[in-house]
XYZ file of C-alpha atoms in Angstrom:
605
model
C 9.741 204.910 51.448
C 11.704 207.476 53.407
C 14.934 206.702 51.557
C 13.159 206.693 48.172
C 11.896 210.236 48.820
C 15.365 211.334 49.921
C 16.906 209.789 46.809
C 14.430 211.663 44.601
C 15.298 214.899 46.395
C 19.008 214.319 45.929
C 18.521 213.542 42.248
C 16.591 216.788 41.759
C 19.396 218.697 43.463
C 21.936 216.997 41.218
C 20.006 217.963 38.086
C 19.710 221.593 39.184
C 23.397 221.998 40.058
C 25.042 219.666 37.567
C 26.658 217.704 40.397
C 25.880 215.650 43.421
C 26.678 217.734 46.463
C 25.597 217.289 50.077
C 26.028 219.143 53.353
C 26.156 216.790 56.330
C 25.161 218.005 59.776
C 24.554 216.724 63.299
C 20.824 216.027 63.052
C 20.251 216.189 66.812
C 21.685 219.696 66.902
C 24.348 221.729 68.647
C 24.756 223.255 72.075
C 25.269 227.045 71.972
C 28.916 226.780 73.071
C 29.675 223.714 70.917
C 32.290 223.306 68.262
C 29.976 223.312 65.233
C 31.255 221.970 61.926
C 29.198 220.780 58.963
C 30.830 218.842 56.116
C 30.335 219.477 52.415
C 31.028 216.510 50.125
C 30.632 216.387 46.355
C 31.235 214.326 43.247
C 32.639 217.453 41.552
C 34.914 220.361 42.386
C 33.399 222.888 44.795
C 34.449 226.000 46.682
C 34.409 226.459 50.444
C 32.263 229.584 50.718
C 29.128 229.099 52.801
C 26.402 231.088 54.539
C 24.363 230.187 57.605
C 20.739 231.377 57.441
C 18.023 231.624 60.035
C 15.338 229.102 59.101
C 12.672 231.399 60.545
C 13.151 234.403 58.264
C 15.814 233.159 55.792
C 18.160 235.978 56.756
C 21.922 235.359 56.761
C 23.523 235.229 60.217
C 27.064 234.109 59.386
C 29.336 233.853 56.352
C 32.522 231.845 56.213
C 34.946 229.822 54.164
C 35.525 226.190 54.929
C 38.749 224.262 55.312
C 39.493 222.069 52.315
C 39.652 218.353 53.092
C 40.727 215.231 51.230
C 37.686 213.105 50.249
C 39.636 210.350 48.460
C 38.914 207.965 51.331
C 35.273 208.078 50.227
C 35.964 208.096 46.460
C 34.516 211.621 46.149
C 35.891 214.643 44.312
C 35.870 217.451 46.881
C 35.080 218.127 50.532
C 35.159 221.056 52.962
C 34.791 221.420 56.716
C 32.433 224.330 57.376
C 33.012 225.775 60.840
C 30.156 227.923 62.155
C 31.005 227.733 65.874
C 30.570 231.500 66.098
C 26.790 231.062 65.790
C 25.658 230.681 69.405
C 22.130 232.100 69.483
C 19.457 229.468 70.032
C 17.289 228.864 66.985
C 16.852 226.929 63.758
C 19.262 227.350 60.868
C 20.438 225.944 57.560
C 23.623 226.272 55.503
C 23.768 227.217 51.830
C 26.862 226.539 49.734
C 27.611 225.725 46.118
C 23.921 225.952 45.230
C 22.702 223.408 47.784
C 21.120 223.724 51.214
C 21.703 221.636 54.285
C 18.762 220.263 56.234
C 17.486 222.615 58.930
C 19.242 222.086 62.269
C 18.766 223.394 65.782
C 21.102 225.208 68.146
C 19.906 225.092 71.734
C 20.804 224.106 75.278
C 18.236 221.295 75.334
C 19.009 219.446 72.101
C 20.453 216.413 73.955
C 17.718 216.160 76.573
C 16.471 212.601 77.000
C 18.973 210.864 74.716
C 20.768 208.910 77.467
C 17.489 207.512 78.789
C 16.256 206.751 75.271
C 19.069 204.242 74.831
C 17.457 202.206 77.626
C 14.499 201.489 75.341
C 16.771 199.110 73.473
C 18.270 197.686 76.669
C 14.817 196.761 77.940
C 14.008 195.183 74.584
C 17.089 192.988 74.969
C 16.190 191.649 78.407
C 16.271 187.891 78.827
C 14.271 185.822 81.325
C 11.420 188.299 81.377
C 11.153 190.623 78.396
C 9.022 193.745 79.022
C 8.939 194.646 75.326
C 7.014 191.433 74.600
C 5.577 191.056 78.122
C 6.696 187.438 77.922
C 9.161 185.082 79.570
C 11.935 183.407 77.611
C 14.872 181.036 78.164
C 13.524 179.708 81.431
C 15.500 176.453 81.342
C 19.050 177.830 81.248
C 21.267 176.097 81.471
C 23.630 173.087 81.435
C 27.291 173.402 82.382
C 30.120 172.717 79.949
C 33.904 172.468 80.590
C 33.662 172.402 84.383
C 35.979 169.734 85.859
C 33.346 168.307 88.257
C 29.953 169.832 87.343
C 29.816 169.096 83.618
C 26.242 168.498 82.489
C 24.660 169.776 85.684
C 21.858 172.328 85.558
C 22.518 175.866 86.799
C 20.047 178.736 87.050
C 21.441 181.584 84.965
C 18.206 183.151 83.734
C 18.217 186.911 83.271
C 20.574 189.434 81.706
C 20.314 190.618 78.124
C 20.497 189.096 74.667
C 23.746 190.203 73.063
C 22.495 191.490 69.708
C 20.065 190.187 67.072
C 20.614 186.628 68.238
C 19.856 185.361 71.742
C 23.342 184.463 72.880
C 24.576 185.893 76.164
C 28.189 186.731 76.911
C 29.690 187.792 80.222
C 32.315 189.680 78.208
C 29.887 192.147 76.655
C 27.286 192.030 79.446
C 29.707 193.008 82.205
C 31.022 195.817 80.006
C 27.444 196.930 79.420
C 26.735 197.033 83.149
C 29.941 198.946 83.835
C 29.164 201.516 81.133
C 25.730 202.294 82.557
C 26.968 202.316 86.161
C 29.801 204.628 85.070
C 27.336 206.954 83.344
C 25.290 207.278 86.517
C 28.265 207.531 88.888
C 30.189 210.127 86.882
C 27.320 212.378 85.821
C 27.108 214.983 88.571
C 23.689 216.281 87.559
C 21.539 213.257 88.380
C 18.431 215.032 87.048
C 19.634 213.861 83.633
C 18.322 210.377 84.487
C 14.564 209.911 84.781
C 12.375 207.383 86.565
C 9.593 206.307 84.223
C 9.888 202.486 84.377
C 9.883 199.930 87.176
C 12.430 197.231 87.967
C 10.830 194.833 85.467
C 11.165 197.430 82.732
C 7.431 198.135 82.599
C 5.997 201.636 82.359
C 5.615 203.236 85.780
C 7.991 204.914 88.217
C 9.464 202.971 91.142
C 11.547 205.634 92.855
C 14.777 204.474 91.191
C 16.399 206.025 88.097
C 15.743 203.812 85.083
C 19.457 203.464 84.321
C 20.002 202.090 87.836
C 17.138 199.631 87.257
C 19.023 198.412 84.206
C 22.306 198.146 86.133
C 20.530 196.100 88.811
C 18.994 193.814 86.171
C 22.450 193.061 84.819
C 24.033 192.584 88.245
C 21.412 190.017 89.249
C 22.469 187.940 86.254
C 26.197 188.519 86.688
C 25.884 187.361 90.297
C 24.425 184.065 89.027
C 27.329 183.690 86.597
C 29.779 183.723 89.528
C 28.090 181.452 92.091
C 31.248 180.708 94.100
C 34.882 181.854 94.301
C 36.775 180.819 91.151
C 33.570 179.420 89.658
C 32.712 181.698 86.794
C 30.722 181.266 83.585
C 31.147 183.421 80.514
C 28.630 182.369 77.871
C 25.095 181.004 77.458
C 24.271 179.356 74.146
C 26.407 179.395 71.036
C 26.015 179.845 67.306
C 23.624 176.919 67.023
C 21.237 179.726 68.002
C 21.349 181.001 64.420
C 18.285 179.146 63.211
C 16.037 181.916 61.906
C 14.257 185.075 62.970
C 11.862 184.549 65.909
C 10.778 186.267 69.094
C 12.801 185.294 72.167
C 9.828 183.553 73.794
C 9.583 181.398 70.657
C 13.241 180.371 70.662
C 13.355 176.645 69.933
C 17.060 176.224 69.247
C 18.126 172.687 70.104
C 21.470 172.219 71.847
C 20.890 168.544 72.551
C 18.551 169.082 75.492
C 15.446 169.373 73.349
C 14.074 172.330 71.336
C 13.947 175.349 73.636
C 14.715 173.215 76.675
C 17.911 174.841 77.828
C 21.262 176.048 76.559
C 24.908 175.299 77.334
C 26.648 177.460 79.950
C 30.399 177.723 79.366
C 32.745 177.607 82.361
C 35.746 179.939 82.643
C 38.474 177.300 82.515
C 41.362 179.416 81.262
C 41.905 176.820 78.526
C 40.972 176.804 74.815
C 37.448 175.635 74.102
C 35.502 174.712 70.993
C 35.394 177.425 68.339
C 34.033 175.970 65.134
C 33.758 172.191 65.206
C 33.144 172.254 61.469
C 36.482 174.012 61.006
C 38.458 171.937 63.475
C 39.250 175.054 65.506
C 39.442 176.016 69.143
C 39.550 179.548 70.482
C 42.795 181.133 71.674
C 42.025 181.361 75.380
C 45.208 181.627 77.459
C 43.911 182.404 80.958
C 41.115 183.810 83.093
C 42.175 187.420 83.702
C 40.005 189.159 81.105
C 36.920 187.434 82.499
C 37.743 187.597 86.201
C 38.863 191.217 85.884
C 35.522 192.164 84.354
C 33.637 190.431 87.161
C 35.702 192.310 89.759
C 35.390 195.781 88.214
C 31.676 195.439 87.474
C 30.843 194.138 90.935
C 32.860 197.001 92.450
C 31.269 199.885 90.566
C 27.870 198.196 90.406
C 27.713 197.713 94.173
C 28.550 201.355 94.729
C 25.803 202.533 92.370
C 22.974 200.299 93.655
C 23.719 200.305 97.403
C 21.313 203.171 98.112
C 18.399 201.069 96.879
C 19.651 197.485 97.115
C 22.020 197.239 100.106
C 21.764 193.433 100.415
C 22.746 192.750 96.811
C 25.475 195.383 97.038
C 26.928 193.661 100.098
C 26.708 190.251 98.433
C 28.578 191.229 95.281
C 31.103 193.349 97.180
C 32.208 190.121 98.870
C 32.987 188.699 95.410
C 35.314 191.496 94.288
C 38.562 190.468 95.935
C 38.213 186.720 95.162
C 37.547 187.612 91.519
C 40.579 189.906 91.417
C 42.825 187.296 93.015
C 41.580 184.720 90.503
C 42.504 187.105 87.673
C 46.098 187.124 88.930
C 46.327 183.361 89.405
C 46.010 182.419 85.755
C 46.992 185.453 83.642
C 45.597 185.577 80.130
C 42.507 186.133 78.035
C 39.229 184.224 77.763
C 37.631 184.118 74.319
C 34.084 183.082 73.505
C 33.106 179.764 71.963
C 31.290 178.833 68.781
C 30.428 175.431 67.343
C 29.278 175.572 63.731
C 31.062 178.692 62.483
C 34.499 180.242 62.849
C 33.403 183.660 64.081
C 33.622 184.471 67.777
C 34.707 187.249 70.140
C 38.468 187.034 69.822
C 39.551 189.186 72.760
C 43.339 189.069 73.023
C 43.880 191.705 75.730
C 43.485 191.352 79.489
C 45.756 193.746 81.408
C 43.214 196.524 80.819
C 40.570 194.456 82.626
C 42.798 193.916 85.641
C 43.739 197.599 85.626
C 40.088 198.651 85.550
C 39.244 196.424 88.506
C 42.096 197.844 90.576
C 41.467 201.435 89.439
C 37.788 201.149 90.330
C 38.637 199.937 93.813
C 41.259 202.671 94.246
C 38.772 205.336 93.189
C 36.174 204.017 95.645
C 38.365 203.501 98.721
C 41.633 205.346 98.061
C 43.815 202.474 99.273
C 47.476 202.535 98.256
C 47.418 198.829 97.389
C 44.837 199.359 94.662
C 46.632 202.414 93.287
C 49.859 200.450 92.896
C 48.038 197.521 91.299
C 46.178 199.758 88.857
C 49.305 201.696 87.909
C 51.309 198.539 87.344
C 48.779 196.911 85.033
C 47.945 200.181 83.303
C 51.562 200.802 82.355
C 51.628 197.495 80.461
C 49.103 198.825 77.920
C 49.559 202.611 77.747
C 47.336 203.067 74.677
C 44.341 200.964 73.674
C 45.761 198.896 70.787
C 43.040 199.746 68.274
C 43.707 203.460 68.811
C 47.425 202.970 68.360
C 47.500 200.438 65.550
C 44.354 201.257 63.618
C 44.508 198.214 61.359
C 42.964 198.315 57.944
C 42.538 196.005 54.955
C 45.543 193.819 54.340
C 46.511 193.723 58.008
C 45.514 191.048 60.451
C 42.700 191.934 62.830
C 40.147 189.936 64.752
C 36.583 190.525 65.903
C 36.562 192.307 69.303
C 40.291 191.660 69.494
C 40.959 194.721 71.672
C 38.112 194.842 74.151
C 36.706 196.745 75.935
C 37.158 199.413 73.303
C 37.689 202.117 75.919
C 40.045 201.861 78.887
C 38.106 203.628 81.620
C 40.821 202.672 84.100
C 43.082 205.231 82.438
C 40.511 207.964 83.110
C 40.154 206.933 86.746
C 43.909 207.119 87.201
C 44.192 210.361 85.220
C 41.720 211.801 87.745
C 43.812 210.671 90.739
C 44.831 213.108 93.466
C 48.335 211.678 93.080
C 49.831 214.156 90.597
C 52.474 211.754 89.316
C 49.870 209.095 88.564
C 47.386 211.522 87.037
C 49.962 213.084 84.721
C 51.223 209.696 83.583
C 47.807 208.345 82.656
C 46.575 211.617 81.199
C 49.596 211.345 78.915
C 48.523 207.878 77.828
C 45.018 209.135 77.094
C 46.411 212.023 75.073
C 48.577 209.692 73.012
C 45.552 207.605 72.040
C 43.732 210.712 70.859
C 46.767 211.914 68.948
C 47.047 208.528 67.225
C 43.450 208.832 66.037
C 43.880 212.430 64.933
C 47.027 211.547 62.996
C 45.224 208.685 61.297
C 42.297 210.953 60.379
C 44.686 213.422 58.783
C 42.827 215.688 56.376
C 39.825 213.389 56.068
C 36.645 215.523 55.932
C 34.915 213.963 58.936
C 38.029 213.848 61.178
C 37.214 210.183 61.638
C 40.363 208.219 62.463
C 38.507 205.137 63.682
C 39.274 201.845 61.891
C 36.240 200.313 60.197
C 36.359 196.976 61.912
C 33.134 195.131 62.622
C 31.226 197.340 65.135
C 33.120 200.488 64.172
C 30.342 202.534 65.778
C 31.296 200.980 69.111
C 34.834 202.210 68.514
C 33.493 205.662 67.668
C 31.430 205.668 70.856
C 34.552 204.685 72.801
C 36.603 207.365 71.047
C 34.236 210.273 71.738
C 33.855 209.143 75.354
C 37.638 208.888 75.704
C 38.030 212.394 74.267
C 35.437 213.913 76.591
C 36.907 212.175 79.640
C 40.413 213.352 78.733
C 39.118 216.915 78.508
C 37.308 216.436 81.824
C 40.408 215.084 83.579
C 42.861 217.647 82.182
C 40.895 220.708 80.941
C 42.957 220.355 77.732
C 40.869 221.530 74.752
C 43.342 220.333 72.096
C 41.068 217.604 70.752
C 37.748 219.426 71.076
C 37.117 219.566 67.332
C 37.761 215.853 66.895
C 35.563 215.091 69.904
C 32.700 216.989 68.274
C 33.338 215.295 64.918
C 33.208 211.823 66.502
C 29.917 212.679 68.187
C 28.517 214.193 65.008
C 29.520 211.110 62.985
C 27.051 209.024 65.018
C 24.355 211.674 64.653
C 24.299 212.187 60.888
C 27.513 213.983 59.909
C 28.924 211.085 57.921
C 28.986 210.205 54.207
C 25.563 208.523 54.335
C 23.795 211.362 56.127
C 22.115 209.089 58.652
C 22.271 208.841 62.399
C 23.281 205.426 63.686
C 20.505 205.039 66.290
C 16.884 204.245 65.345
C 14.565 206.894 66.765
C 17.256 209.567 67.112
C 16.785 212.415 66.349
C 13.403 212.635 68.035
C 12.285 215.396 65.661
C 12.538 214.337 62.021
C 12.926 216.961 59.286
C 13.431 216.928 55.528
C 16.824 215.375 54.820
C 17.055 213.573 58.174
C 17.455 209.824 58.420
C 18.012 207.028 60.926
C 18.182 203.231 60.507
C 14.782 201.651 59.954
C 15.705 198.226 58.554
C 17.852 196.971 61.413
C 19.078 193.394 61.408
C 16.793 192.087 64.125
C 14.080 189.525 64.698
C 11.833 192.345 65.873
C 12.204 194.185 62.577
C 11.626 190.950 60.704
C 8.562 189.994 62.718
C 6.777 193.306 63.324
C 8.490 195.786 61.019
C 9.721 197.953 63.867
C 13.380 198.996 64.094
C 15.273 198.450 67.314
C 14.503 201.821 68.868
C 17.461 203.308 70.747
C 19.953 200.623 69.685
C 23.301 201.713 68.205
C 23.924 199.749 64.998
C 27.299 198.218 64.077
C 28.122 200.944 61.587
C 30.443 201.218 58.583
C 32.750 198.320 57.879
C 35.776 198.058 55.590
C 34.606 197.190 52.071
C 36.981 194.252 51.932
C 35.837 192.927 55.286
C 32.187 193.342 54.310
C 32.741 191.298 51.158
C 34.473 188.576 53.150
C 31.810 188.385 55.846
C 28.485 189.516 54.391
C 28.990 190.389 50.739
C 26.095 188.274 49.530
C 23.383 189.919 51.613
C 22.784 192.965 49.394
C 20.388 192.574 46.472
C 18.147 194.837 44.430
C 20.499 197.793 44.274
C 22.055 200.091 46.826
C 20.461 203.546 47.270
C 23.705 204.718 48.906
C 25.998 203.322 46.238
C 27.685 206.691 45.630
C 28.896 206.682 49.242
C 29.860 203.005 49.271
C 32.680 203.163 46.733
C 35.263 204.191 49.291
C 37.096 202.633 52.190
C 34.011 201.478 54.108
C 30.373 200.658 53.431
C 27.119 201.007 55.340
C 23.671 199.700 54.402
C 20.346 200.252 56.114
C 18.968 196.856 55.199
C 17.735 194.071 57.429
C 20.032 191.549 55.773
C 23.265 193.391 56.519
C 24.311 191.888 59.832
C 27.814 193.351 59.387
C 26.840 197.041 59.420
C 23.207 197.315 60.547
C 22.853 195.042 63.572
C 22.448 196.788 66.947
C 24.500 195.711 69.951
C 23.796 196.175 73.646
C 27.373 197.013 74.669
C 27.698 199.649 71.958
C 24.377 201.145 73.015
C 25.255 201.174 76.717
C 28.615 202.728 75.839
C 26.819 205.897 74.704
C 24.936 206.462 77.964
C 27.783 208.449 79.518
C 28.470 210.788 76.605
C 24.777 211.585 76.043
C 24.325 212.201 79.758
C 27.409 214.445 79.743
C 26.064 216.392 76.770
C 22.693 216.917 78.447
C 24.460 218.017 81.627
C 26.566 220.452 79.593
C 23.401 221.754 77.989
C 21.792 222.231 81.399
C 24.712 224.456 82.364
C 24.031 226.634 79.306
C 20.311 227.108 79.916
């Protein structure tokens, strides 16, 4: 209904102006000292003159002329970037240009308050073992070991953790990254008042004396500890794509893996060798070693132990003892570990691994300052100076694979760029700068300054990019990429061709012309009609890739068709698993940047 009303409004505007013209804004709002840029897009020629008005008394407060941009990427006729950074007074405003008005937006020091914690709503919904959203237990029989040389078929207790996305599979790859992201957010946000305590350790309403984000880190670490029961015994996946047997609540999961419906799932051992990846297709994955997996265990145990030790000293001590064995294992059999699938040919095709080893060493160096870890981190970091997706981009017609370059952000580079060793810090700050320059060059004169490739989960890349930009600025005080940083943030919060935020429930205050995903690809949405509150959706995907992967899921017309004729498409429909499915690692990846924005706002109050 919401989108129907918006469509009617847009049609009325088109009739009154003789064109379809929109002004896209950050729907959450702007900090007083922010870079503030709205984007005008149109199906006809327009001019760049604009006026900012107070929404209280409709009086003009700023007049300007935008910078002309090239909208051909989106198959539109004209576009302008409208910079109103000079408006710093707190209040509510709107922009008028070319006969159309933007939605009302807010400028204020508190506009980002609560966003980091709100993401945890989705994380709690994704919990496995006990799910507080449903107040029910699920997957209590996991699981049965596969690919282990001596324990094949044995039962192992690996209950806990989170479901990866709309399905109920669990991957160490994305789960460890999720834990690290949230631990990083807490560790590297100086103003800890940003994080609240409103839920207990089980994820139920009620304070327990521990910040909720730390509760979530602890929940993940309990599971990750189970997935590494002994030195060099690691597991990376629970279940596989036989899970894809219809929409159902997790407690009703009756997928049959050969142990009986709902009676347990396979648990894949980190062997460092190729494993099944599409029996129907006669394929195996391209695993070459253990380093990507073992490196993630080591880095996550290291940072996780540091974050939880105040409240959980015994668990912290236990997982600290696993760090060095995991790191040594990563060096014994260099290479990447990819996930497994059985009935399809789609899996997490991670090809990189030196970044994982670097992050483990850099985390240890940051925590204890030992020369050994600095040398290790520098060595591995120099082998991949720029995250490949930032450097290469990759678009239609070029080979790319799902989650090929993962994690999407190299936080090890930031840790080294923040080193007290000037030579090391300058080297890795230079690498970070090059990645940002690659993205800016790729964006060119595109109206949204969005140089992110539209691979599956492009929003995760955007989250990584804005975090990378903010951390570079933090490490160096270089403001060169401040406008792109703001544009990347704004893209996720409504300043994009579709005029929607990419997180259900954000913004908290809805106004005329605002939108967020309501028809997320999720069993919850299917079963109870509720979107996945707080969960970052996959986001725009190359048109060609969408047609290859999910082209048949759209029926009954596309209300955003005018914006889906360009390079990438996005649909807020429950059937579009390629652009509208939330992911836990993408969601967790935003916890730092939202916490940083709230902290920045606190400094401006």
